[in-house]
Tab-separated table of C-alpha atoms and ligand atoms in Angstrom:
chain	number	residue	atom	x	y	z
A	3	MET	CA	101.792	141.228	146.791
A	4	HIS	CA	100.158	138.582	148.858
A	5	LYS	CA	96.484	138.971	148.606
A	6	ASN	CA	93.575	138.043	150.755
A	7	LEU	CA	91.285	135.169	150.060
A	8	ILE	CA	87.509	136.076	149.980
A	9	ALA	CA	84.895	133.935	148.430
A	10	GLY	CA	87.392	131.903	146.636
A	11	GLN	CA	89.009	134.724	144.941
A	12	TRP	CA	92.299	136.686	145.774
A	13	TYR	CA	91.561	140.305	146.616
A	14	THR	CA	94.060	143.205	146.661
A	15	GLY	CA	92.251	145.022	149.397
A	16	SER	CA	92.531	148.728	150.568
A	17	GLY	CA	96.189	148.891	151.533
A	18	VAL	CA	99.311	147.014	151.786
A	19	ARG	CA	101.741	146.237	154.686
A	20	GLY	CA	105.222	144.891	154.888
A	21	ASN	CA	106.444	142.666	157.464
A	22	VAL	CA	109.838	143.121	158.719
A	23	ASN	CA	112.138	140.451	160.194
A	24	PRO	CA	112.806	141.317	163.914
A	25	SER	CA	116.225	139.708	163.929
A	26	ASP	CA	117.296	142.192	160.970
A	27	LEU	CA	115.223	145.226	160.507
A	28	ASP	CA	116.786	145.712	157.003
A	29	ASP	CA	115.070	142.659	155.892
A	30	THR	CA	111.372	143.023	154.531
A	31	VAL	CA	109.779	139.680	154.407
A	32	GLY	CA	107.004	140.433	151.957
A	33	LEU	CA	104.130	142.780	151.224
A	34	TYR	CA	100.644	141.706	152.374
A	35	ALA	CA	97.166	143.031	151.355
A	36	GLN	CA	95.098	144.860	154.165
A	37	ALA	CA	91.492	143.866	153.993
A	38	SER	CA	88.849	146.975	154.256
A	39	ARG	CA	85.787	146.866	156.089
A	40	ASP	CA	83.902	146.335	152.872
A	41	ASP	CA	86.012	143.230	152.020
A	42	THR	CA	85.323	141.978	155.462
A	43	LEU	CA	81.502	142.181	154.660
A	44	VAL	CA	81.858	140.380	151.306
A	45	ALA	CA	83.731	137.638	153.099
A	46	ILE	CA	81.086	137.283	155.795
A	47	ALA	CA	78.303	136.994	153.336
A	48	ALA	CA	80.385	134.480	151.314
A	49	ALA	CA	81.118	132.294	154.402
A	50	GLN	CA	77.279	132.418	155.432
A	51	GLN	CA	76.364	131.046	151.929
A	52	ALA	CA	79.084	128.408	151.820
A	53	GLN	CA	78.671	127.107	155.273
A	54	PRO	CA	75.525	124.765	154.529
A	55	ARG	CA	77.350	123.349	151.339
A	56	TRP	CA	80.567	122.560	153.543
A	57	ALA	CA	78.511	121.051	156.323
A	58	ALA	CA	76.725	118.908	153.755
A	59	CYS	CA	79.975	117.365	152.443
A	60	THR	CA	80.658	114.008	153.894
A	61	PRO	CA	82.891	113.445	156.832
A	62	GLN	CA	85.410	111.676	154.442
A	63	GLN	CA	85.558	114.803	152.156
A	64	ARG	CA	86.156	117.071	155.199
A	65	ALA	CA	88.721	114.470	156.519
A	66	ASP	CA	90.432	114.200	153.137
A	67	ALA	CA	90.618	118.284	152.778
A	68	LEU	CA	92.132	118.646	156.400
A	69	ASP	CA	94.486	115.661	155.638
A	70	PHE	CA	95.735	117.497	152.453
A	71	ILE	CA	96.496	120.467	154.412
A	72	GLY	CA	98.336	118.644	157.154
A	73	SER	CA	100.323	116.607	154.625
A	74	GLU	CA	101.555	119.764	152.918
A	75	LEU	CA	102.507	121.506	156.124
A	76	LEU	CA	104.521	118.451	157.189
A	77	ALA	CA	106.297	118.109	153.796
A	78	ARG	CA	107.100	121.979	153.745
A	79	ARG	CA	108.035	122.261	157.371
A	80	GLU	CA	111.466	123.388	156.954
A	81	GLU	CA	110.582	126.066	154.300
A	82	LEU	CA	107.648	127.461	156.174
A	83	GLY	CA	109.360	127.138	159.596
A	84	HIS	CA	112.170	129.117	158.137
A	85	LEU	CA	109.576	131.876	156.998
A	86	LEU	CA	107.879	131.678	160.522
A	87	SER	CA	111.047	132.263	162.271
A	88	ARG	CA	112.006	135.143	159.798
A	89	GLU	CA	108.931	137.125	160.353
A	90	GLU	CA	108.188	136.336	164.059
A	91	GLY	CA	111.808	135.890	165.537
A	92	LYS	CA	111.582	132.513	167.141
A	93	VAL	CA	114.634	130.440	166.400
A	94	ARG	CA	114.495	128.163	163.383
A	95	SER	CA	114.188	124.640	165.124
A	96	GLU	CA	111.074	126.300	167.228
A	97	GLY	CA	109.729	127.555	163.883
A	98	ILE	CA	110.120	124.109	162.122
A	99	ALA	CA	108.675	122.352	165.165
A	100	GLU	CA	105.499	124.727	165.063
A	101	VAL	CA	104.901	124.053	161.615
A	102	THR	CA	105.228	120.470	162.416
A	103	ARG	CA	102.749	120.899	165.143
A	104	ALA	CA	100.343	122.670	162.745
A	105	GLY	CA	100.479	119.836	160.297
A	106	GLN	CA	99.772	117.355	163.069
A	107	ILE	CA	96.927	119.246	164.241
A	108	PHE	CA	95.331	119.179	160.840
A	109	LYS	CA	95.936	115.583	160.549
A	110	TYR	CA	94.345	114.963	164.032
A	111	PHE	CA	91.340	116.808	163.204
A	112	ALA	CA	91.085	115.094	159.842
A	113	GLY	CA	90.558	111.968	161.954
A	114	GLU	CA	87.952	113.840	164.243
A	115	ALA	CA	85.780	114.757	161.231
A	116	LEU	CA	85.182	110.991	161.024
A	117	ARG	CA	84.514	110.691	164.799
A	118	ILE	CA	81.742	113.254	165.293
A	119	ARG	CA	79.577	111.505	167.905
A	120	GLY	CA	76.039	111.591	169.328
A	121	GLU	CA	74.153	109.939	171.862
A	122	HIS	CA	70.976	107.853	171.869
A	123	LEU	CA	68.783	107.753	175.126
A	124	ALA	CA	65.499	106.354	175.900
A	125	SER	CA	62.974	108.870	176.807
A	126	THR	CA	61.289	109.158	180.161
A	127	ARG	CA	57.966	108.657	178.197
A	128	PRO	CA	56.892	105.486	176.675
A	129	GLY	CA	57.362	105.213	172.835
A	130	ILE	CA	59.617	108.086	172.379
A	131	GLU	CA	63.497	108.033	171.689
A	132	VAL	CA	65.886	110.841	172.352
A	133	ASP	CA	68.938	111.473	170.345
A	134	ILE	CA	71.530	114.150	170.741
A	135	ARG	CA	73.757	115.240	167.939
A	136	ARG	CA	76.487	117.802	167.164
A	137	GLN	CA	76.029	120.455	164.632
A	138	PRO	CA	78.199	123.117	163.211
A	139	VAL	CA	77.900	126.589	164.964
A	140	GLY	CA	77.954	128.121	161.529
A	141	VAL	CA	80.193	131.044	160.574
A	142	VAL	CA	83.282	131.389	162.791
A	143	GLY	CA	85.555	134.333	163.093
A	144	ILE	CA	89.120	133.405	164.155
A	145	ILE	CA	91.399	135.981	165.630
A	146	THR	CA	94.963	135.067	166.355
A	147	PRO	CA	97.997	136.394	167.910
A	148	TRP	CA	101.572	136.968	166.651
A	149	ASN	CA	103.383	134.667	168.945
A	150	PHE	CA	102.321	131.418	167.238
A	151	PRO	CA	101.530	132.424	163.756
A	152	MET	CA	100.992	128.783	162.643
A	153	ALA	CA	100.206	126.605	165.582
A	154	ILE	CA	97.338	128.990	166.856
A	155	PRO	CA	95.602	129.366	163.561
A	156	ALA	CA	95.931	125.640	162.982
A	157	TRP	CA	94.263	124.692	166.301
A	158	LYS	CA	91.362	126.936	165.628
A	159	ILE	CA	90.788	126.584	161.754
A	160	ALA	CA	91.175	122.640	161.747
A	161	PRO	CA	88.484	121.956	164.295
A	162	ALA	CA	86.319	124.680	162.969
A	163	LEU	CA	86.554	122.995	159.347
A	164	ALA	CA	86.402	119.566	160.803
A	165	TYR	CA	82.924	120.020	162.160
A	166	GLY	CA	81.454	121.913	159.328
A	167	ASN	CA	81.881	125.618	159.924
A	168	SER	CA	82.893	128.144	157.655
A	169	VAL	CA	85.895	130.372	158.568
A	170	LEU	CA	86.914	133.918	158.538
A	171	PHE	CA	90.470	134.024	159.680
A	172	LYS	CA	92.128	137.368	160.713
A	173	PRO	CA	95.735	136.854	161.630
A	174	ALA	CA	97.912	139.119	163.686
A	175	ASP	CA	98.961	142.133	161.687
A	176	LEU	CA	102.739	141.490	162.657
A	177	VAL	CA	102.798	137.905	160.944
A	178	PRO	CA	100.995	137.802	157.887
A	179	GLY	CA	103.516	135.660	155.985
A	180	SER	CA	102.678	132.477	157.979
A	181	ALA	CA	99.049	133.238	157.780
A	182	TRP	CA	99.120	133.562	154.042
A	183	ALA	CA	101.286	130.649	153.502
A	184	LEU	CA	98.689	128.581	155.554
A	185	GLY	CA	95.683	130.203	153.689
A	186	GLU	CA	97.173	129.540	150.369
A	187	ILE	CA	97.503	125.683	151.196
A	188	ILE	CA	93.838	125.902	152.390
A	189	SER	CA	92.876	127.337	149.322
A	190	ARG	CA	94.044	124.120	147.348
A	191	ALA	CA	92.316	121.636	149.699
A	192	GLY	CA	89.017	121.578	147.588
A	193	LEU	CA	86.686	123.282	150.104
A	194	PRO	CA	83.823	125.111	148.318
A	195	ASP	CA	84.421	128.763	147.845
A	196	GLY	CA	83.890	131.010	150.686
A	197	THR	CA	84.262	128.217	153.308
A	198	PHE	CA	87.632	129.589	154.223
A	199	ASN	CA	88.400	133.246	154.062
A	200	LEU	CA	91.748	135.113	154.810
A	201	LEU	CA	91.401	138.519	156.064
A	202	MET	CA	95.055	140.251	156.748
A	203	GLY	CA	94.448	143.733	158.001
A	204	ARG	CA	93.924	145.882	161.044
A	205	GLY	CA	92.012	144.683	164.187
A	206	SER	CA	90.268	148.063	164.395
A	207	VAL	CA	88.921	147.385	160.906
A	208	VAL	CA	88.611	143.672	160.045
A	209	GLY	CA	88.494	142.420	163.862
A	210	GLN	CA	85.737	145.133	164.601
A	211	ALA	CA	83.586	144.301	161.666
A	212	LEU	CA	83.630	140.511	162.667
A	213	LEU	CA	82.787	141.307	166.357
A	214	GLU	CA	79.706	143.296	165.220
A	215	ASN	CA	78.258	141.310	162.522
A	216	PRO	CA	75.438	139.275	163.553
A	217	LEU	CA	76.169	136.727	160.734
A	218	VAL	CA	79.188	135.783	162.557
A	219	ASN	CA	77.948	133.155	164.937
A	220	ALA	CA	81.101	132.443	166.892
A	221	ILE	CA	84.563	133.915	167.519
A	222	SER	CA	87.733	132.361	168.686
A	223	PHE	CA	90.342	134.604	169.918
A	224	THR	CA	93.578	134.399	171.422
A	225	GLY	CA	95.436	137.688	172.493
A	226	SER	CA	95.412	140.269	175.263
A	227	VAL	CA	92.884	140.557	178.076
A	228	ASP	CA	92.054	144.174	176.993
A	229	THR	CA	90.897	142.767	173.499
A	230	GLY	CA	89.210	139.854	175.153
A	231	ARG	CA	87.111	142.357	177.247
A	232	LEU	CA	86.313	144.275	173.961
A	233	LEU	CA	85.113	141.095	172.348
A	234	MET	CA	82.841	140.351	175.437
A	235	GLN	CA	81.463	143.969	175.175
A	236	THR	CA	80.698	143.735	171.466
A	237	ALA	CA	80.312	140.251	170.259
A	238	GLY	CA	79.316	139.033	173.697
A	239	ALA	CA	76.431	141.770	173.947
A	240	ARG	CA	74.917	140.260	170.625
A	241	PHE	CA	75.334	136.731	172.214
A	242	ALA	CA	77.947	135.277	169.747
A	243	LYS	CA	79.512	132.212	171.012
A	244	LEU	CA	83.023	133.163	172.424
A	245	GLN	CA	86.291	131.444	173.169
A	246	LEU	CA	88.859	133.665	174.633
A	247	GLU	CA	92.490	132.669	175.400
A	248	MET	CA	94.124	135.468	177.016
A	249	GLY	CA	97.000	136.095	179.381
A	250	GLY	CA	98.998	133.923	181.900
A	251	LYS	CA	101.344	134.686	184.750
A	252	ASN	CA	102.368	131.170	185.103
A	253	PRO	CA	104.063	130.114	188.402
A	254	LEU	CA	106.836	127.311	188.506
A	255	LEU	CA	107.249	125.918	192.146
A	256	VAL	CA	110.646	124.650	192.845
A	257	MET	CA	110.668	122.606	196.202
A	258	ALA	CA	113.636	121.726	198.158
A	259	ASP	CA	113.411	118.295	197.343
A	260	ALA	CA	113.470	118.989	193.455
A	261	ASP	CA	115.992	117.588	191.150
A	262	LEU	CA	118.060	120.715	190.713
A	263	ASP	CA	119.174	120.114	187.169
A	264	GLN	CA	115.537	119.315	186.192
A	265	ALA	CA	114.236	122.528	187.933
A	266	VAL	CA	116.710	124.827	186.147
A	267	GLN	CA	115.938	123.207	182.730
A	268	CYS	CA	112.265	123.712	183.380
A	269	ALA	CA	112.734	127.093	184.343
A	270	ILE	CA	115.069	128.133	181.517
A	271	GLN	CA	112.856	126.327	178.884
A	272	GLY	CA	109.476	127.915	180.361
A	273	ALA	CA	110.641	131.346	181.249
A	274	TYR	CA	112.988	132.220	178.241
A	275	TYR	CA	112.552	130.211	175.217
A	276	SER	CA	110.720	131.583	172.413
A	277	THR	CA	111.859	134.854	173.902
A	278	GLY	CA	109.179	134.364	176.732
A	279	GLN	CA	106.666	135.381	174.224
A	280	ARG	CA	104.102	132.441	175.265
A	281	CYS	CA	101.003	132.835	177.233
A	282	THR	CA	102.143	129.646	179.050
A	283	ALA	CA	105.709	131.147	180.042
A	284	SER	CA	106.820	130.569	183.541
A	285	SER	CA	107.298	134.250	184.846
A	286	ARG	CA	107.031	133.516	188.524
A	287	LEU	CA	109.556	131.177	189.847
A	288	ILE	CA	108.418	130.414	193.394
A	289	VAL	CA	111.244	128.779	195.143
A	290	GLU	CA	111.377	127.095	198.583
A	291	LYS	CA	114.034	128.937	200.860
A	292	ALA	CA	116.186	125.837	201.418
A	293	ILE	CA	117.015	125.469	197.768
A	294	TYR	CA	116.827	129.259	196.919
A	295	PRO	CA	120.547	129.997	196.820
A	296	ALA	CA	121.551	126.964	194.859
A	297	PHE	CA	118.759	127.198	192.443
A	298	THR	CA	119.330	130.920	191.526
A	299	ALA	CA	123.001	130.266	191.327
A	300	ALA	CA	122.575	127.423	188.854
A	301	LEU	CA	119.940	129.478	186.982
A	302	VAL	CA	122.397	132.513	186.355
A	303	GLU	CA	125.221	129.952	185.469
A	304	HIS	CA	122.823	128.530	182.667
A	305	LEU	CA	121.827	132.083	181.708
A	306	ASN	CA	125.434	132.920	180.993
A	307	HIS	CA	125.643	130.224	178.594
A	308	LEU	CA	122.456	131.100	176.627
A	309	ARG	CA	122.980	132.260	172.860
A	310	ILE	CA	120.725	135.168	171.932
A	311	GLY	CA	120.827	136.024	168.372
A	312	HIS	CA	119.409	136.038	164.952
A	313	ALA	CA	116.545	133.574	164.751
A	314	LEU	CA	117.970	131.812	161.582
A	315	HIS	CA	121.445	131.435	162.891
A	316	ALA	CA	122.121	127.925	163.568
A	317	ASP	CA	123.673	128.471	167.095
A	318	SER	CA	120.881	130.908	168.443
A	319	GLN	CA	119.016	129.333	171.160
A	320	ILE	CA	116.779	132.592	171.833
A	321	GLY	CA	115.787	134.950	169.138
A	322	PRO	CA	114.877	138.647	169.089
A	323	VAL	CA	111.735	140.347	170.694
A	324	ALA	CA	108.936	140.281	167.971
A	325	GLU	CA	108.481	143.823	167.620
A	326	ALA	CA	109.862	147.370	168.758
A	327	ALA	CA	106.739	148.086	171.069
A	328	GLN	CA	107.206	144.785	172.852
A	329	LEU	CA	110.893	145.358	173.410
A	330	GLU	CA	110.145	148.835	174.931
A	331	GLN	CA	107.362	147.151	177.219
A	332	ASN	CA	109.811	144.672	178.540
A	333	LEU	CA	112.420	147.098	179.272
A	334	GLU	CA	109.965	149.260	181.095
A	335	TYR	CA	108.963	146.326	183.234
A	336	VAL	CA	112.746	145.723	183.959
A	337	ALA	CA	112.856	149.367	185.274
A	338	THR	CA	109.643	148.877	187.245
A	339	GLY	CA	110.926	145.633	188.936
A	340	ARG	CA	113.950	147.666	189.957
A	341	GLN	CA	111.906	150.356	191.311
A	342	GLU	CA	109.746	148.102	193.256
A	343	GLY	CA	112.775	146.708	195.025
A	344	ALA	CA	113.234	143.207	193.203
A	345	ARG	CA	116.956	142.698	192.634
A	346	LEU	CA	118.020	142.158	189.022
A	347	ILE	CA	120.851	139.793	188.982
A	348	PHE	CA	120.948	138.864	185.273
A	349	GLY	CA	120.179	140.581	181.842
A	350	GLY	CA	117.212	142.953	181.129
A	351	GLU	CA	119.306	144.856	178.616
A	352	ARG	CA	119.208	145.872	174.890
A	353	LEU	CA	121.746	143.724	172.983
A	354	GLN	CA	123.683	144.559	169.856
A	355	ARG	CA	124.189	141.838	167.356
A	356	ASP	CA	125.573	141.868	163.554
A	357	THR	CA	122.304	142.876	162.327
A	358	ALA	CA	119.990	145.352	163.588
A	359	GLY	CA	117.095	143.600	165.578
A	360	HIS	CA	115.138	143.695	168.558
A	361	PHE	CA	117.362	141.890	170.813
A	362	MET	CA	117.557	141.708	174.783
A	363	SER	CA	119.121	139.720	177.316
A	364	PRO	CA	116.958	137.462	179.170
A	365	ALA	CA	116.206	139.128	182.687
A	366	LEU	CA	116.147	137.649	186.068
A	367	PHE	CA	114.832	139.103	189.344
A	368	VAL	CA	115.285	137.604	192.791
A	369	ASP	CA	113.657	138.598	196.045
A	370	ALA	CA	110.523	139.473	194.269
A	371	SER	CA	107.227	139.437	196.368
A	372	ALA	CA	103.635	138.665	195.148
A	373	GLU	CA	102.340	142.277	195.179
A	374	MET	CA	105.008	143.621	192.885
A	375	ARG	CA	103.716	144.466	189.572
A	376	ILE	CA	106.348	142.296	187.841
A	377	ALA	CA	104.896	139.418	189.721
A	378	ARG	CA	101.336	140.144	188.865
A	379	GLU	CA	101.042	141.384	185.414
A	380	GLU	CA	101.932	139.514	182.162
A	381	ILE	CA	104.909	140.871	180.503
A	382	PHE	CA	105.186	138.685	177.416
A	383	GLY	CA	108.958	138.664	177.263
A	384	PRO	CA	111.994	137.104	178.501
A	385	VAL	CA	111.662	138.269	182.079
A	386	ALA	CA	111.029	136.119	185.275
A	387	CYS	CA	111.154	136.955	188.701
A	388	VAL	CA	112.024	134.447	191.712
A	389	ILE	CA	109.768	134.751	194.777
A	390	PRO	CA	110.997	133.139	198.042
A	391	ALA	CA	108.517	130.734	199.773
A	392	ASP	CA	108.829	129.165	203.216
A	393	ASN	CA	107.286	125.813	202.336
A	394	TYR	CA	105.069	123.861	199.927
A	395	GLU	CA	101.859	125.321	201.387
A	396	HIS	CA	103.182	129.112	201.305
A	397	ALA	CA	104.549	128.405	197.767
A	398	LEU	CA	101.021	127.197	196.637
A	399	ALA	CA	99.307	130.142	198.354
A	400	LEU	CA	101.641	132.488	196.504
A	401	ALA	CA	100.956	130.732	193.247
A	402	ASN	CA	97.222	130.948	193.527
A	403	ASP	CA	97.558	134.625	194.466
A	404	SER	CA	97.129	135.862	190.642
A	405	PRO	CA	94.344	137.070	188.452
A	406	PHE	CA	95.520	134.560	185.872
A	407	GLY	CA	95.175	130.740	185.988
A	408	LEU	CA	96.423	129.309	182.745
A	409	SER	CA	99.456	126.863	183.316
A	410	ALA	CA	101.437	126.009	186.487
A	411	GLY	CA	104.216	123.893	187.274
A	412	ILE	CA	105.928	122.155	190.253
A	413	CYS	CA	109.433	120.486	190.406
A	414	THR	CA	109.364	118.066	193.233
A	415	THR	CA	110.250	114.358	193.959
A	416	SER	CA	107.385	114.436	196.680
A	417	LEU	CA	104.225	112.360	195.489
A	418	LYS	CA	102.457	114.008	198.198
A	419	HIS	CA	103.103	117.482	197.062
A	420	ALA	CA	102.639	116.767	193.362
A	421	SER	CA	99.230	115.042	193.988
A	422	HIS	CA	98.134	117.979	196.390
A	423	PHE	CA	99.233	120.589	193.741
A	424	LYS	CA	97.413	119.003	190.662
A	425	GLN	CA	94.361	119.082	192.786
A	426	HIS	CA	94.615	122.578	194.343
A	427	MET	CA	96.456	124.690	191.795
A	428	GLN	CA	93.973	127.063	190.412
A	429	SER	CA	94.881	126.687	186.661
A	430	GLY	CA	93.557	124.836	183.746
A	431	MET	CA	97.070	123.052	183.143
A	432	VAL	CA	99.173	121.545	185.784
A	433	MET	CA	102.815	120.262	185.025
A	434	VAL	CA	104.962	118.081	187.334
A	435	ASN	CA	108.546	118.233	186.553
A	436	THR	CA	107.947	119.604	183.211
A	437	PRO	CA	107.915	123.238	181.887
A	438	THR	CA	104.763	125.266	181.992
A	439	ALA	CA	105.001	125.873	178.396
A	440	GLY	CA	105.143	123.454	175.339
A	441	VAL	CA	102.030	121.469	175.456
A	442	ASP	CA	100.617	118.483	173.536
A	443	TYR	CA	98.503	119.115	170.484
A	444	HIS	CA	95.776	116.470	171.174
A	445	VAL	CA	94.576	117.234	174.839
A	446	PRO	CA	92.579	120.256	176.025
A	447	PHE	CA	94.284	123.518	176.290
A	448	GLY	CA	92.955	126.663	178.376
A	449	GLY	CA	92.839	128.184	181.785
A	450	CYS	CA	90.502	129.668	184.625
A	451	LYS	CA	90.402	132.922	186.091
A	452	GLY	CA	91.346	135.931	183.929
A	453	SER	CA	93.249	133.582	181.485
A	454	SER	CA	90.343	132.159	179.664
A	455	HIS	CA	86.744	132.308	178.915
A	456	GLY	CA	84.594	129.738	177.092
A	457	PRO	CA	85.043	125.994	176.263
A	458	ARG	CA	88.607	124.610	175.971
A	459	GLU	CA	90.705	124.389	172.771
A	460	GLN	CA	92.240	121.201	171.247
A	461	GLY	CA	91.886	117.698	171.164
A	462	SER	CA	88.389	116.104	171.253
A	463	TYR	CA	87.357	118.991	173.627
A	464	ALA	CA	87.529	121.393	170.733
A	465	ALA	CA	84.048	119.886	169.813
A	466	GLU	CA	82.464	121.917	172.731
A	467	PHE	CA	83.043	125.296	171.101
A	468	PHE	CA	82.904	124.431	167.303
A	469	THR	CA	79.619	122.623	167.654
A	470	THR	CA	76.234	123.104	169.187
A	471	VAL	CA	74.193	120.229	170.453
A	472	LYS	CA	70.722	119.459	169.352
A	473	THR	CA	68.286	117.202	171.139
A	474	ALA	CA	65.742	115.420	168.834
A	475	TYR	CA	62.744	113.473	170.288
A	476	THR	CA	61.038	110.885	168.147
A	477	GLN	CA	57.851	108.943	168.602
A	478	ALA	CA	57.640	105.704	166.529
B	508	UN1	C1	102.484	126.222	174.264
B	508	UN1	O1	103.087	126.716	175.332
B	508	UN1	O2	102.906	125.139	173.727
B	508	UN1	O3	99.769	132.258	173.158
B	508	UN1	C2	101.536	126.815	173.451
B	508	UN1	C3	100.140	131.251	173.691
B	508	UN1	C4	99.489	129.996	173.866
B	508	UN1	C5	99.972	128.867	173.252
B	508	UN1	C6	100.961	128.156	174.131
B	508	UN1	N1	97.949	130.185	173.369
B	508	UN1	O4	101.237	131.366	174.034
């Protein structure tokens, strides 16, 4: 059994959970401990004790620890990518790419640990100097989703540690295997005991204990809007610092002047790769009428050739849905789209393969309109809808008519429209002739409106969340 890491010790916890391969339900990946509320309280106390010791380590010591973690992830990318794909269901090449990204993130933040900047200003008063320095926030709770079981933990844990915080890591229940493998590597990186704690277990038990406990100074969370709201109501009410990454309903605008092949590639990649299970997925394809017939025909042609299958089979391009409940929800949305009057022109059905898994064909609706539920609500599956637009201005208005604002793309050869879009699209990330999903790891990630709350993740901007600023006045 794979145990939890608490205060530098491996704990059996109060229960066990097996994780099942969504490509082959007869394959149990492993058995993982479930932390209890008491385990969580022990971990919180340990993290609080360890944090000053970790913050007192030199930047070089912190950089070396993060570099060790990054190097091991990169060296083991094939093995860990295989494990990730086996438990989450994204295809093997995507699993390996994700572990690579996690390794690169640790290496990046190893460098950032050496570059913690401050400022020095003259005071408005004579004889006084002012300096502004960044300090750790303290004990940080990290709560992550199942869709990126390595990369999202990496881009929260690495900056937390780089800036001298201690960590309580609660991974998604569905994907403990990747989390445990990452935790095991971190356990050998030379951190003081209690600096990093792995707490696999239920959100209602472990997560809740983190939200409520006043010793947890900050929480970084990626997941659903509903859980984000719960965080605001519990941890927010006790003034914990919060960073929430939630849903998306990301538009991809396809203008009449777009390069058709490029637009189709962006749509296929953005809407369907990783089985559409990305908060950055393009689920609204807003297409100018002049190119609408050609674009939808070319999209269907591509969909016909996509290979959906076992995540670990070399020729699969799209794996299964991660879990039964998500598959049911996707199929319900397909039924909803039909009832609302959108036209399903491809897929949206359960698929049989050699192994029993949660397979479905990618679904494409056309003739959708902005007020339909399939055009407003995050589905989190391989389901996209095409919405016709009269022209660029109409397309932009449709794109901005959403409660979300994470990522947004435009396919166009018009510099004028591309520039206008970058300025006026209400989203945290804008993409020109490139998919809405699949971002770099060294630049800010996050959205506006209902997609995100709090400072951005990733890159040097991660310091906004994982540090707090102190202003010091000195009279000589
Ligand atoms: C990406 O598109 O490369 O949960 C990353 C998610 C996002 C990460 C997307 N936080 O899907």
